[in-house]
Structure formats: structure tokens, C-alpha cells
Amino acid sequence: MAEGRQSLTQAVYEAAGSRPEPHDPAALLAAIVESSEDAILSKDLRGIITSWNGGAQRLFGYTGEEVIGKSITILIPEDRLSEEPAILARIHAGERVDHFETIRRRKDGTLLDISLTISPVRSADGRIVGASKVARDITERKRAAERQALLMREMHHRIKNLFALAGGLVTLAARTADSPAALARAVKERLIALARAHEMTLPSLHDGHSLTEPSTTLFRLLEGLVAPYRDADNARAVVAGHDVEVGARNLVNLALLFHEFVTNAAKYGALSVPEGGIAISTLLVDDTLHLTWAEKGGPLVTPPDGITGFGSRLEHSIKGALGATILREWRRDGLVIRLSIPISVLSAASG
């Protein structure tokens, strides 16, 4: 063992006051600690690191030689330094700190979420002489929880919008249907089209076992989303221009973005009235797709009053993920949206 490094094995021996005999339980315990996947370390009552196992080296990036004899604050971000005096105060009082979730800093400067369990260490005569720490990386767990929370919010938002869209479809169909049978037929056809557009954003089962990546073309995606609002001659929603492949990586984001456009048009814009319509055109210039979404025949539209809901935040997030630019023109005859997206983003496969 390199000079100047004290292993956890040595620390246990010193606490026991003797060297181990064969099959010594203290030696076995120390070996287990040394080989643990968790970061296990100890410090004195001044916060100076006194031992450091292999798990701590893997988690934080420092070797024992680099940190033993230094303050534990080497691992603590500046905005978390107030935690250490509070922890030491509890250790002085003989208290154990269980599953304390916080943030610590690795040698390379990156931050990670960890869960700490900190226990007082007592000498042979019962005096508290330091503390042992077990640190577990919970970064991925925290990220997974954040992703799940976002997914739940997105699901809530999308389900709410789907019900609103379904209600709007029934209202629109009722204005033109001349019999209950005609109304039922029109509503059924539009709900089926809406469901198909929704399915395009989901992976599918292949042979009942493995999931296959969703993929389509831009026009197919747009056609599926606007199909529920089309009339007999498709004049209410026209898609024209250059079609391009949409890869699996950004299909869901793109579908969600256009879903927001369609939802807003159905709630407030040209698709909220029977005489309204949308013209969608695309143009390829160099390595960028330019899409124009032009609404006409709807009610007078005005810019939002500055209050943004989840839909606006979702659009902002998706715009960043796609590397897209979105410009809106609030014209008297209808909203015009200009969307620009790099072709490389549109065609990207998963990975």
C-alpha cells in the first residue's frame, strides 16, 4: 500500500487496538468494506477525511492518497457548504443521519446526486471520535423520477387535449350532420383518424415481443394529425411541398409539436369553425426544411397575453430538442407559423 494512505482495513485495526489474528472478524469486516461498491469513508470531528475505500474512489474520482488528510469540503459544492457544520453537530450529539439526499462534486467538477448515511464512530471508551459515511449515487434515480414526472404531466396534458379535441369533433360533426346515423358515422371516422395519428408517436410490437422504432414521413405525420378535420374534398387542410423522412429519434417530439399546432387551431383558430382551414407548405433550402402553417377563415386571433401554460412550455422544450426556430405572425385573416428544422435532425434514427 502506498505511503501516506490509510485504508479502511487499517482504520479498523487501529480502532480495535491490535493487528488481526487469522479469521479475525474485524479483518473480515474491513475487507468487506474495502471491496464494497458503495462509497464508504470516515472523517474526524473536524471534518478531515481519515479513510477512503475503493467505492469512494470510483464514485468521486479521487484516490485515497489525494484526499486522506484533507477536509471533506473538497467534495461539497459551494452552495452546500452549510450542510457540513449541521452534520458534524448531529454527529457530536451522537445522532445518526439516514438517507440524506444531497449533491456532491467529483474530482472532474461534475455534480452528482447522492444519498448519505452518516454514523458516529466511538473509541473503545465510548467517546465519539469521528464519523463513517456511506454514499450512494442516486443521480440516475433522480433523473428517472424527473423523466417520469414530465411524462405524467405530458400524459395528463395530452389526454386533456384529446378529450377537448374529441368534444370539438363532435360539435363540428353535429353542425353538418342531417341525422343521428350521419353524426355517428362522422364522429367515428374522425376519432379513428385521431387515434391513428396518436399511434404514430408510439413504438410498436414486432411479432408480439420486441418494440420497433416508430418512423414515417413528414407528410404522413401531418396528414394523420389533420385528417380528423378534413371535409369531403380535403380543402380544410392541405399539405403540399417537399416531403422528407422522419427518423425515430425525433418523431415523437415532432408529432407533439404539430399536435400543439392542431390543438390550438381546433380550440381557438381556423379549425374551430366549419369555414376555417389550414394550408401547410414545405420547402427545402440547403440543409434546412422550412414549413409554413397558414390558417384562414377562422375567428380573429391575437397574440397571447404573456401567460404561458404547459403547452407553451412543452413547445419551448421541443423546439430546443429539435434545434428548430418557430416564428408566429398574428395576421387579421389568420395565424401564420414559420418553422425551420435541420434535415439532419428530422432524419436522425434513435441512438
mmCIF file of C-alpha atoms in Angstrom:
data_model
loop_
_atom_site.group_PDB
_atom_site.id
_atom_site.type_symbol
_atom_site.label_atom_id
_atom_site.label_comp_id
_atom_site.label_asym_id
_atom_site.label_seq_id
_atom_site.Cartn_x
_atom_site.Cartn_y
_atom_site.Cartn_z
ATOM 1 C CA MET A 1 0.000 0.000 0.000
ATOM 2 C CA ALA A 2 1.355 3.419 -0.933
ATOM 3 C CA GLU A 3 2.930 5.527 1.823
ATOM 4 C CA GLY A 4 0.560 8.078 3.374
ATOM 5 C CA ARG A 5 -2.587 6.131 2.533
ATOM 6 C CA GLN A 6 -4.663 4.685 5.317
ATOM 7 C CA SER A 7 -7.110 2.035 4.183
ATOM 8 C CA LEU A 8 -10.342 1.229 5.944
ATOM 9 C CA THR A 9 -8.737 -2.063 6.933
ATOM 10 C CA GLN A 10 -6.011 -0.188 8.823
ATOM 11 C CA ALA A 11 -8.588 2.097 10.410
ATOM 12 C CA VAL A 12 -10.490 -0.882 11.790
ATOM 13 C CA TYR A 13 -7.287 -2.447 13.122
ATOM 14 C CA GLU A 14 -6.334 0.768 14.909
ATOM 15 C CA ALA A 15 -9.811 1.123 16.403
ATOM 16 C CA ALA A 16 -9.559 -2.463 17.660
ATOM 17 C CA GLY A 17 -6.126 -1.695 19.160
ATOM 18 C CA SER A 18 -4.388 -4.731 17.673
ATOM 19 C CA ARG A 19 -3.386 -6.476 14.489
ATOM 20 C CA PRO A 20 -5.731 -9.191 13.224
ATOM 21 C CA GLU A 21 -5.420 -12.821 14.066
ATOM 22 C CA PRO A 22 -6.362 -15.422 11.425
ATOM 23 C CA HIS A 23 -10.079 -15.366 10.806
ATOM 24 C CA ASP A 24 -10.355 -12.131 12.818
ATOM 25 C CA PRO A 25 -13.952 -10.779 12.371
ATOM 26 C CA ALA A 26 -12.601 -7.216 12.300
ATOM 27 C CA ALA A 27 -10.322 -8.100 9.392
ATOM 28 C CA LEU A 28 -13.180 -9.769 7.531
ATOM 29 C CA LEU A 29 -15.444 -6.756 8.098
ATOM 30 C CA ALA A 30 -12.725 -4.378 6.951
ATOM 31 C CA ALA A 31 -12.133 -6.405 3.784
ATOM 32 C CA ILE A 32 -15.847 -6.335 3.014
ATOM 33 C CA VAL A 33 -15.942 -2.558 3.443
ATOM 34 C CA GLU A 34 -12.844 -2.111 1.306
ATOM 35 C CA SER A 35 -14.400 -4.056 -1.571
ATOM 36 C CA SER A 36 -17.898 -2.571 -1.304
ATOM 37 C CA GLU A 37 -19.438 -0.950 -4.393
ATOM 38 C CA ASP A 38 -20.752 1.854 -2.176
ATOM 39 C CA ALA A 39 -18.508 4.774 -1.320
ATOM 40 C CA ILE A 40 -17.501 4.312 2.326
ATOM 41 C CA LEU A 41 -15.243 6.779 4.096
ATOM 42 C CA SER A 42 -14.565 8.164 7.536
ATOM 43 C CA LYS A 43 -13.680 11.559 8.946
ATOM 44 C CA ASP A 44 -12.735 13.030 12.311
ATOM 45 C CA LEU A 45 -14.748 15.600 14.219
ATOM 46 C CA ARG A 46 -13.050 18.440 12.320
ATOM 47 C CA GLY A 47 -14.299 17.019 9.030
ATOM 48 C CA ILE A 48 -10.872 15.708 7.968
ATOM 49 C CA ILE A 49 -11.001 12.548 5.846
ATOM 50 C CA THR A 50 -9.308 9.618 7.596
ATOM 51 C CA SER A 51 -10.157 6.640 5.367
ATOM 52 C CA TRP A 52 -11.391 6.062 1.823
ATOM 53 C CA ASN A 53 -12.423 2.815 0.134
ATOM 54 C CA GLY A 54 -12.378 1.755 -3.499
ATOM 55 C CA GLY A 55 -16.057 2.588 -3.929
ATOM 56 C CA ALA A 56 -15.350 6.180 -2.888
ATOM 57 C CA GLN A 57 -12.554 6.382 -5.450
ATOM 58 C CA ARG A 58 -14.878 5.133 -8.204
ATOM 59 C CA LEU A 59 -17.695 7.472 -7.210
ATOM 60 C CA PHE A 60 -15.747 10.682 -6.625
ATOM 61 C CA GLY A 61 -12.650 10.125 -8.786
ATOM 62 C CA TYR A 62 -10.060 10.790 -6.062
ATOM 63 C CA THR A 63 -7.586 8.211 -4.825
ATOM 64 C CA GLY A 64 -7.069 7.770 -1.090
ATOM 65 C CA GLU A 65 -3.672 9.499 -1.317
ATOM 66 C CA GLU A 66 -5.335 12.581 -2.795
ATOM 67 C CA VAL A 67 -7.988 13.095 -0.119
ATOM 68 C CA ILE A 68 -6.929 11.496 3.175
ATOM 69 C CA GLY A 69 -5.858 14.306 5.494
ATOM 70 C CA LYS A 70 -7.952 16.863 3.630
ATOM 71 C CA SER A 71 -11.283 18.406 4.571
ATOM 72 C CA ILE A 72 -14.461 16.663 3.454
ATOM 73 C CA THR A 73 -15.482 20.007 1.946
ATOM 74 C CA ILE A 74 -13.360 19.078 -1.084
ATOM 75 C CA LEU A 75 -16.437 17.096 -2.151
ATOM 76 C CA ILE A 76 -19.061 19.719 -1.286
ATOM 77 C CA PRO A 77 -20.245 22.389 -3.771
ATOM 78 C CA GLU A 78 -20.073 25.966 -2.506
ATOM 79 C CA ASP A 79 -23.837 26.302 -2.196
ATOM 80 C CA ARG A 80 -23.966 23.190 0.022
ATOM 81 C CA LEU A 81 -21.146 24.028 2.456
ATOM 82 C CA SER A 82 -23.626 24.915 5.205
ATOM 83 C CA GLU A 83 -24.622 21.257 5.379
ATOM 84 C CA GLU A 84 -21.305 20.121 6.880
ATOM 85 C CA PRO A 85 -21.475 22.051 10.205
ATOM 86 C CA ALA A 86 -25.045 20.814 10.686
ATOM 87 C CA ILE A 87 -23.961 17.213 10.022
ATOM 88 C CA LEU A 88 -20.981 17.496 12.421
ATOM 89 C CA ALA A 89 -23.264 18.947 15.108
ATOM 90 C CA ARG A 90 -25.526 15.913 14.870
ATOM 91 C CA ILE A 91 -22.520 13.569 14.995
ATOM 92 C CA HIS A 92 -21.209 15.372 18.128
ATOM 93 C CA ALA A 93 -24.643 14.762 19.661
ATOM 94 C CA GLY A 94 -24.381 11.050 18.871
ATOM 95 C CA GLU A 95 -27.075 11.141 16.212
ATOM 96 C CA ARG A 96 -27.148 9.088 13.030
ATOM 97 C CA VAL A 97 -28.072 10.714 9.713
ATOM 98 C CA ASP A 98 -30.067 8.363 7.480
ATOM 99 C CA HIS A 99 -30.595 8.636 3.713
ATOM 100 C CA PHE A 100 -29.744 12.317 3.474
ATOM 101 C CA GLU A 101 -30.161 13.256 -0.204
ATOM 102 C CA THR A 102 -27.834 15.981 -1.396
ATOM 103 C CA ILE A 103 -25.382 16.939 -4.143
ATOM 104 C CA ARG A 104 -21.624 16.387 -4.125
ATOM 105 C CA ARG A 105 -18.812 17.203 -6.549
ATOM 106 C CA ARG A 106 -16.486 14.781 -8.287
ATOM 107 C CA LYS A 107 -12.806 15.400 -8.950
ATOM 108 C CA ASP A 108 -13.583 16.446 -12.538
ATOM 109 C CA GLY A 109 -16.038 19.078 -11.283
ATOM 110 C CA THR A 110 -19.225 17.290 -12.289
ATOM 111 C CA LEU A 111 -22.049 17.205 -9.771
ATOM 112 C CA LEU A 112 -23.908 14.082 -8.750
ATOM 113 C CA ASP A 113 -26.944 13.340 -6.608
ATOM 114 C CA ILE A 114 -26.114 11.101 -3.667
ATOM 115 C CA SER A 115 -27.784 9.595 -0.628
ATOM 116 C CA LEU A 116 -25.685 9.752 2.556
ATOM 117 C CA THR A 117 -25.901 7.640 5.686
ATOM 118 C CA ILE A 118 -23.616 9.039 8.400
ATOM 119 C CA SER A 119 -22.955 7.363 11.753
ATOM 120 C CA PRO A 120 -20.864 8.390 14.779
ATOM 121 C CA VAL A 121 -17.651 6.415 15.358
ATOM 122 C CA ARG A 122 -16.776 5.777 19.006
ATOM 123 C CA SER A 123 -13.466 4.884 20.621
ATOM 124 C CA ALA A 124 -13.002 1.954 22.990
ATOM 125 C CA ASP A 125 -14.014 4.116 25.955
ATOM 126 C CA GLY A 126 -17.221 5.276 24.222
ATOM 127 C CA ARG A 127 -16.104 8.738 23.160
ATOM 128 C CA ILE A 128 -17.280 9.961 19.734
ATOM 129 C CA VAL A 129 -14.105 10.425 17.691
ATOM 130 C CA GLY A 130 -15.416 10.766 14.159
ATOM 131 C CA ALA A 131 -17.999 9.628 11.663
ATOM 132 C CA SER A 132 -18.386 6.998 8.990
ATOM 133 C CA LYS A 133 -20.182 7.817 5.749
ATOM 134 C CA VAL A 134 -21.816 5.596 3.175
ATOM 135 C CA ALA A 135 -22.550 7.459 -0.056
ATOM 136 C CA ARG A 136 -24.692 6.013 -2.841
ATOM 137 C CA ASP A 137 -25.062 7.551 -6.304
ATOM 138 C CA ILE A 138 -28.756 8.289 -6.929
ATOM 139 C CA THR A 139 -28.236 10.525 -9.975
ATOM 140 C CA GLU A 140 -29.932 8.138 -12.390
ATOM 141 C CA ARG A 141 -32.773 7.513 -9.956
ATOM 142 C CA LYS A 142 -33.365 11.264 -9.652
ATOM 143 C CA ARG A 143 -33.229 11.716 -13.414
ATOM 144 C CA ALA A 144 -35.638 8.816 -13.871
ATOM 145 C CA ALA A 145 -38.030 10.402 -11.362
ATOM 146 C CA GLU A 146 -37.806 13.716 -13.216
ATOM 147 C CA ARG A 147 -38.476 11.979 -16.528
ATOM 148 C CA GLN A 148 -41.427 10.144 -15.017
ATOM 149 C CA ALA A 149 -42.855 13.385 -13.612
ATOM 150 C CA LEU A 150 -42.522 15.059 -17.009
ATOM 151 C CA LEU A 151 -44.101 12.032 -18.684
ATOM 152 C CA MET A 152 -47.044 12.113 -16.265
ATOM 153 C CA ARG A 153 -47.542 15.833 -16.883
ATOM 154 C CA GLU A 154 -47.312 15.251 -20.631
ATOM 155 C CA MET A 155 -49.804 12.378 -20.448
ATOM 156 C CA HIS A 156 -52.195 14.499 -18.415
ATOM 157 C CA HIS A 157 -51.850 17.346 -20.883
ATOM 158 C CA ARG A 158 -52.265 15.122 -23.923
ATOM 159 C CA ILE A 159 -55.267 13.235 -22.516
ATOM 160 C CA LYS A 160 -56.917 16.523 -21.604
ATOM 161 C CA ASN A 161 -56.295 17.798 -25.127
ATOM 162 C CA LEU A 162 -57.544 14.564 -26.688
ATOM 163 C CA PHE A 163 -60.821 14.885 -24.801
ATOM 164 C CA ALA A 164 -61.073 18.528 -25.876
ATOM 165 C CA LEU A 165 -60.371 17.528 -29.471
ATOM 166 C CA ALA A 166 -62.949 14.746 -29.300
ATOM 167 C CA GLY A 167 -65.514 17.195 -27.975
ATOM 168 C CA GLY A 168 -64.692 19.640 -30.739
ATOM 169 C CA LEU A 169 -65.015 16.924 -33.360
ATOM 170 C CA VAL A 170 -68.488 16.015 -32.088
ATOM 171 C CA THR A 171 -69.533 19.681 -32.161
ATOM 172 C CA LEU A 172 -68.250 20.184 -35.702
ATOM 173 C CA ALA A 173 -69.888 16.985 -36.912
ATOM 174 C CA ALA A 174 -73.204 17.971 -35.316
ATOM 175 C CA ARG A 175 -73.313 21.207 -37.319
ATOM 176 C CA THR A 176 -73.377 19.388 -40.643
ATOM 177 C CA ALA A 177 -74.943 16.007 -39.865
ATOM 178 C CA ASP A 178 -78.536 15.625 -41.048
ATOM 179 C CA SER A 179 -79.325 12.514 -38.983
ATOM 180 C CA PRO A 180 -78.114 10.659 -35.864
ATOM 181 C CA ALA A 181 -76.602 7.982 -38.110
ATOM 182 C CA ALA A 182 -74.688 10.575 -40.104
ATOM 183 C CA LEU A 183 -73.462 12.190 -36.893
ATOM 184 C CA ALA A 184 -72.296 8.837 -35.501
ATOM 185 C CA ARG A 185 -70.509 7.984 -38.746
ATOM 186 C CA ALA A 186 -68.727 11.332 -38.944
ATOM 187 C CA VAL A 187 -67.636 11.255 -35.295
ATOM 188 C CA LYS A 188 -66.450 7.650 -35.559
ATOM 189 C CA GLU A 189 -64.370 8.346 -38.687
ATOM 190 C CA ARG A 190 -62.715 11.375 -37.132
ATOM 191 C CA LEU A 191 -61.971 9.670 -33.829
ATOM 192 C CA ILE A 192 -60.370 6.764 -35.701
ATOM 193 C CA ALA A 193 -58.190 9.227 -37.631
ATOM 194 C CA LEU A 194 -57.239 10.947 -34.389
ATOM 195 C CA ALA A 195 -56.290 7.590 -32.844
ATOM 196 C CA ARG A 196 -54.141 6.704 -35.857
ATOM 197 C CA ALA A 197 -52.265 9.985 -35.579
ATOM 198 C CA HIS A 198 -51.706 9.301 -31.876
ATOM 199 C CA GLU A 199 -50.387 5.796 -32.607
ATOM 200 C CA MET A 200 -47.733 7.210 -34.924
ATOM 201 C CA THR A 201 -45.964 8.655 -31.884
ATOM 202 C CA LEU A 202 -45.661 5.267 -30.137
ATOM 203 C CA PRO A 203 -43.278 2.313 -30.630
ATOM 204 C CA SER A 204 -44.965 -0.833 -31.931
ATOM 205 C CA LEU A 205 -44.663 -4.500 -31.038
ATOM 206 C CA HIS A 206 -42.952 -6.728 -33.592
ATOM 207 C CA ASP A 207 -44.131 -10.363 -33.533
ATOM 208 C CA GLY A 208 -45.704 -9.623 -30.162
ATOM 209 C CA HIS A 209 -42.314 -9.367 -28.466
ATOM 210 C CA SER A 210 -39.791 -6.681 -29.387
ATOM 211 C CA LEU A 211 -40.534 -2.983 -29.804
ATOM 212 C CA THR A 212 -39.801 -1.466 -33.188
ATOM 213 C CA GLU A 213 -38.858 2.162 -33.624
ATOM 214 C CA PRO A 214 -41.588 4.454 -34.954
ATOM 215 C CA SER A 215 -40.762 6.137 -38.277
ATOM 216 C CA THR A 216 -42.704 7.822 -41.049
ATOM 217 C CA THR A 217 -42.551 10.753 -43.435
ATOM 218 C CA LEU A 218 -43.380 14.336 -42.591
ATOM 219 C CA PHE A 219 -46.426 14.376 -44.866
ATOM 220 C CA ARG A 220 -47.738 11.109 -43.425
ATOM 221 C CA LEU A 221 -47.421 12.543 -39.942
ATOM 222 C CA LEU A 222 -49.150 15.796 -40.881
ATOM 223 C CA GLU A 223 -51.877 14.008 -42.839
ATOM 224 C CA GLY A 224 -52.633 11.813 -39.850
ATOM 225 C CA LEU A 225 -52.899 14.779 -37.482
ATOM 226 C CA VAL A 226 -55.155 16.930 -39.687
ATOM 227 C CA ALA A 227 -57.293 14.083 -41.071
ATOM 228 C CA PRO A 228 -59.987 14.392 -38.367
ATOM 229 C CA TYR A 229 -60.736 17.960 -39.501
ATOM 230 C CA ARG A 230 -60.871 17.434 -43.235
ATOM 231 C CA ASP A 231 -64.063 17.681 -45.256
ATOM 232 C CA ALA A 232 -65.079 15.600 -48.265
ATOM 233 C CA ASP A 233 -62.729 17.352 -50.708
ATOM 234 C CA ASN A 234 -59.877 17.781 -48.175
ATOM 235 C CA ALA A 235 -59.992 21.545 -48.682
ATOM 236 C CA ARG A 236 -59.906 22.350 -44.958
ATOM 237 C CA ALA A 237 -56.380 21.013 -44.517
ATOM 238 C CA VAL A 238 -53.950 20.988 -47.432
ATOM 239 C CA VAL A 239 -50.377 19.665 -47.215
ATOM 240 C CA ALA A 240 -48.005 20.423 -50.121
ATOM 241 C CA GLY A 241 -44.309 20.845 -50.948
ATOM 242 C CA HIS A 242 -41.279 18.664 -50.210
ATOM 243 C CA ASP A 243 -41.799 15.509 -48.181
ATOM 244 C CA VAL A 244 -38.942 14.135 -46.029
ATOM 245 C CA GLU A 245 -38.289 11.088 -43.878
ATOM 246 C CA VAL A 246 -38.756 11.482 -40.132
ATOM 247 C CA GLY A 247 -36.492 9.195 -38.110
ATOM 248 C CA ALA A 248 -37.326 7.547 -34.817
ATOM 249 C CA ARG A 249 -35.260 9.859 -32.612
ATOM 250 C CA ASN A 250 -37.404 12.952 -33.119
ATOM 251 C CA LEU A 251 -40.696 11.531 -34.362
ATOM 252 C CA VAL A 252 -42.417 11.856 -31.009
ATOM 253 C CA ASN A 253 -41.155 15.415 -30.470
ATOM 254 C CA LEU A 254 -42.287 16.431 -33.947
ATOM 255 C CA ALA A 255 -45.695 14.790 -33.511
ATOM 256 C CA LEU A 256 -46.151 16.543 -30.167
ATOM 257 C CA LEU A 257 -45.211 19.886 -31.709
ATOM 258 C CA PHE A 258 -47.697 19.536 -34.581
ATOM 259 C CA HIS A 259 -50.254 18.193 -32.132
ATOM 260 C CA GLU A 260 -49.944 21.511 -30.272
ATOM 261 C CA PHE A 261 -50.438 23.427 -33.527
ATOM 262 C CA VAL A 262 -53.530 21.376 -34.400
ATOM 263 C CA THR A 263 -54.947 21.560 -30.882
ATOM 264 C CA ASN A 264 -54.621 25.349 -30.752
ATOM 265 C CA ALA A 265 -56.166 25.672 -34.220
ATOM 266 C CA ALA A 266 -59.074 23.472 -33.113
ATOM 267 C CA LYS A 267 -59.559 25.390 -29.865
ATOM 268 C CA TYR A 268 -59.003 28.978 -30.945
ATOM 269 C CA GLY A 269 -58.095 29.162 -34.648
ATOM 270 C CA ALA A 270 -59.228 28.174 -38.112
ATOM 271 C CA LEU A 271 -60.280 24.625 -37.198
ATOM 272 C CA SER A 272 -62.673 25.865 -34.502
ATOM 273 C CA VAL A 273 -65.235 26.929 -37.148
ATOM 274 C CA PRO A 274 -66.615 24.979 -40.156
ATOM 275 C CA GLU A 275 -65.489 27.562 -42.705
ATOM 276 C CA GLY A 276 -61.880 27.704 -41.478
ATOM 277 C CA GLY A 277 -58.911 25.852 -42.961
ATOM 278 C CA ILE A 278 -55.145 25.335 -42.888
ATOM 279 C CA ALA A 279 -52.592 25.329 -45.691
ATOM 280 C CA ILE A 280 -49.302 23.618 -44.814
ATOM 281 C CA SER A 281 -46.404 24.018 -47.231
ATOM 282 C CA THR A 282 -42.796 22.882 -47.032
ATOM 283 C CA LEU A 283 -39.623 23.950 -48.812
ATOM 284 C CA LEU A 284 -36.087 22.546 -48.712
ATOM 285 C CA VAL A 285 -33.312 25.135 -48.731
ATOM 286 C CA ASP A 286 -29.775 23.768 -48.369
ATOM 287 C CA ASP A 287 -29.869 21.540 -45.276
ATOM 288 C CA THR A 288 -32.976 23.023 -43.683
ATOM 289 C CA LEU A 289 -36.677 22.309 -44.029
ATOM 290 C CA HIS A 290 -38.901 25.389 -43.905
ATOM 291 C CA LEU A 291 -42.563 24.747 -43.094
ATOM 292 C CA THR A 292 -45.325 27.346 -43.265
ATOM 293 C CA TRP A 293 -48.558 26.752 -41.364
ATOM 294 C CA ALA A 294 -51.168 29.272 -42.576
ATOM 295 C CA GLU A 295 -54.660 29.462 -41.086
ATOM 296 C CA LYS A 296 -57.572 31.242 -42.803
ATOM 297 C CA GLY A 297 -61.290 31.671 -42.290
ATOM 298 C CA GLY A 298 -61.178 31.365 -38.522
ATOM 299 C CA PRO A 299 -62.001 33.846 -35.766
ATOM 300 C CA LEU A 300 -59.815 36.888 -35.195
ATOM 301 C CA VAL A 301 -56.641 35.767 -33.443
ATOM 302 C CA THR A 302 -54.423 37.839 -31.173
ATOM 303 C CA PRO A 303 -51.058 37.171 -29.509
ATOM 304 C CA PRO A 304 -51.231 35.550 -26.049
ATOM 305 C CA ASP A 305 -51.296 37.871 -23.046
ATOM 306 C CA GLY A 306 -47.949 36.635 -21.742
ATOM 307 C CA ILE A 307 -49.331 33.873 -19.541
ATOM 308 C CA THR A 308 -47.848 30.580 -20.725
ATOM 309 C CA GLY A 309 -49.359 27.209 -19.959
ATOM 310 C CA PHE A 310 -47.929 23.720 -20.163
ATOM 311 C CA GLY A 311 -48.451 23.638 -23.934
ATOM 312 C CA SER A 312 -46.211 26.669 -24.398
ATOM 313 C CA ARG A 313 -43.543 25.233 -22.116
ATOM 314 C CA LEU A 314 -43.724 21.904 -23.910
ATOM 315 C CA GLU A 315 -43.319 23.661 -27.265
ATOM 316 C CA HIS A 316 -40.290 25.588 -25.968
ATOM 317 C CA SER A 317 -38.694 22.357 -24.731
ATOM 318 C CA ILE A 318 -39.380 20.530 -28.008
ATOM 319 C CA LYS A 319 -38.076 23.460 -30.045
ATOM 320 C CA GLY A 320 -34.766 23.218 -28.177
ATOM 321 C CA ALA A 321 -34.591 19.447 -28.637
ATOM 322 C CA LEU A 322 -35.179 19.789 -32.388
ATOM 323 C CA GLY A 323 -32.825 22.731 -32.883
ATOM 324 C CA ALA A 324 -35.774 24.470 -34.530
ATOM 325 C CA THR A 325 -36.883 28.069 -34.911
ATOM 326 C CA ILE A 326 -40.565 28.999 -34.669
ATOM 327 C CA LEU A 327 -41.938 32.391 -35.685
ATOM 328 C CA ARG A 328 -45.594 33.459 -35.456
ATOM 329 C CA GLU A 329 -47.387 36.179 -37.392
ATOM 330 C CA TRP A 330 -50.737 37.188 -35.910
ATOM 331 C CA ARG A 331 -52.469 38.330 -39.091
ATOM 332 C CA ARG A 332 -56.064 39.562 -39.231
ATOM 333 C CA ASP A 333 -57.008 36.745 -41.610
ATOM 334 C CA GLY A 334 -55.351 34.034 -39.542
ATOM 335 C CA LEU A 335 -52.260 32.848 -37.715
ATOM 336 C CA VAL A 336 -49.134 32.028 -39.732
ATOM 337 C CA ILE A 337 -46.424 29.846 -38.166
ATOM 338 C CA ARG A 338 -42.992 29.533 -39.781
ATOM 339 C CA LEU A 339 -40.990 26.524 -38.626
ATOM 340 C CA SER A 340 -37.393 25.746 -39.644
ATOM 341 C CA ILE A 341 -35.690 22.436 -38.749
ATOM 342 C CA PRO A 342 -32.323 20.977 -39.863
ATOM 343 C CA ILE A 343 -32.811 17.965 -42.148
ATOM 344 C CA SER A 344 -30.243 16.022 -40.126
ATOM 345 C CA VAL A 345 -32.486 16.354 -37.062
ATOM 346 C CA LEU A 346 -35.583 15.211 -38.940
ATOM 347 C CA SER A 347 -33.930 12.099 -40.361
ATOM 348 C CA ALA A 348 -31.983 11.063 -37.261
ATOM 349 C CA ALA A 349 -32.514 7.479 -36.165
ATOM 350 C CA SER A 350 -32.606 6.570 -32.499
ATOM 351 C CA GLY A 351 -29.412 6.406 -30.558
#
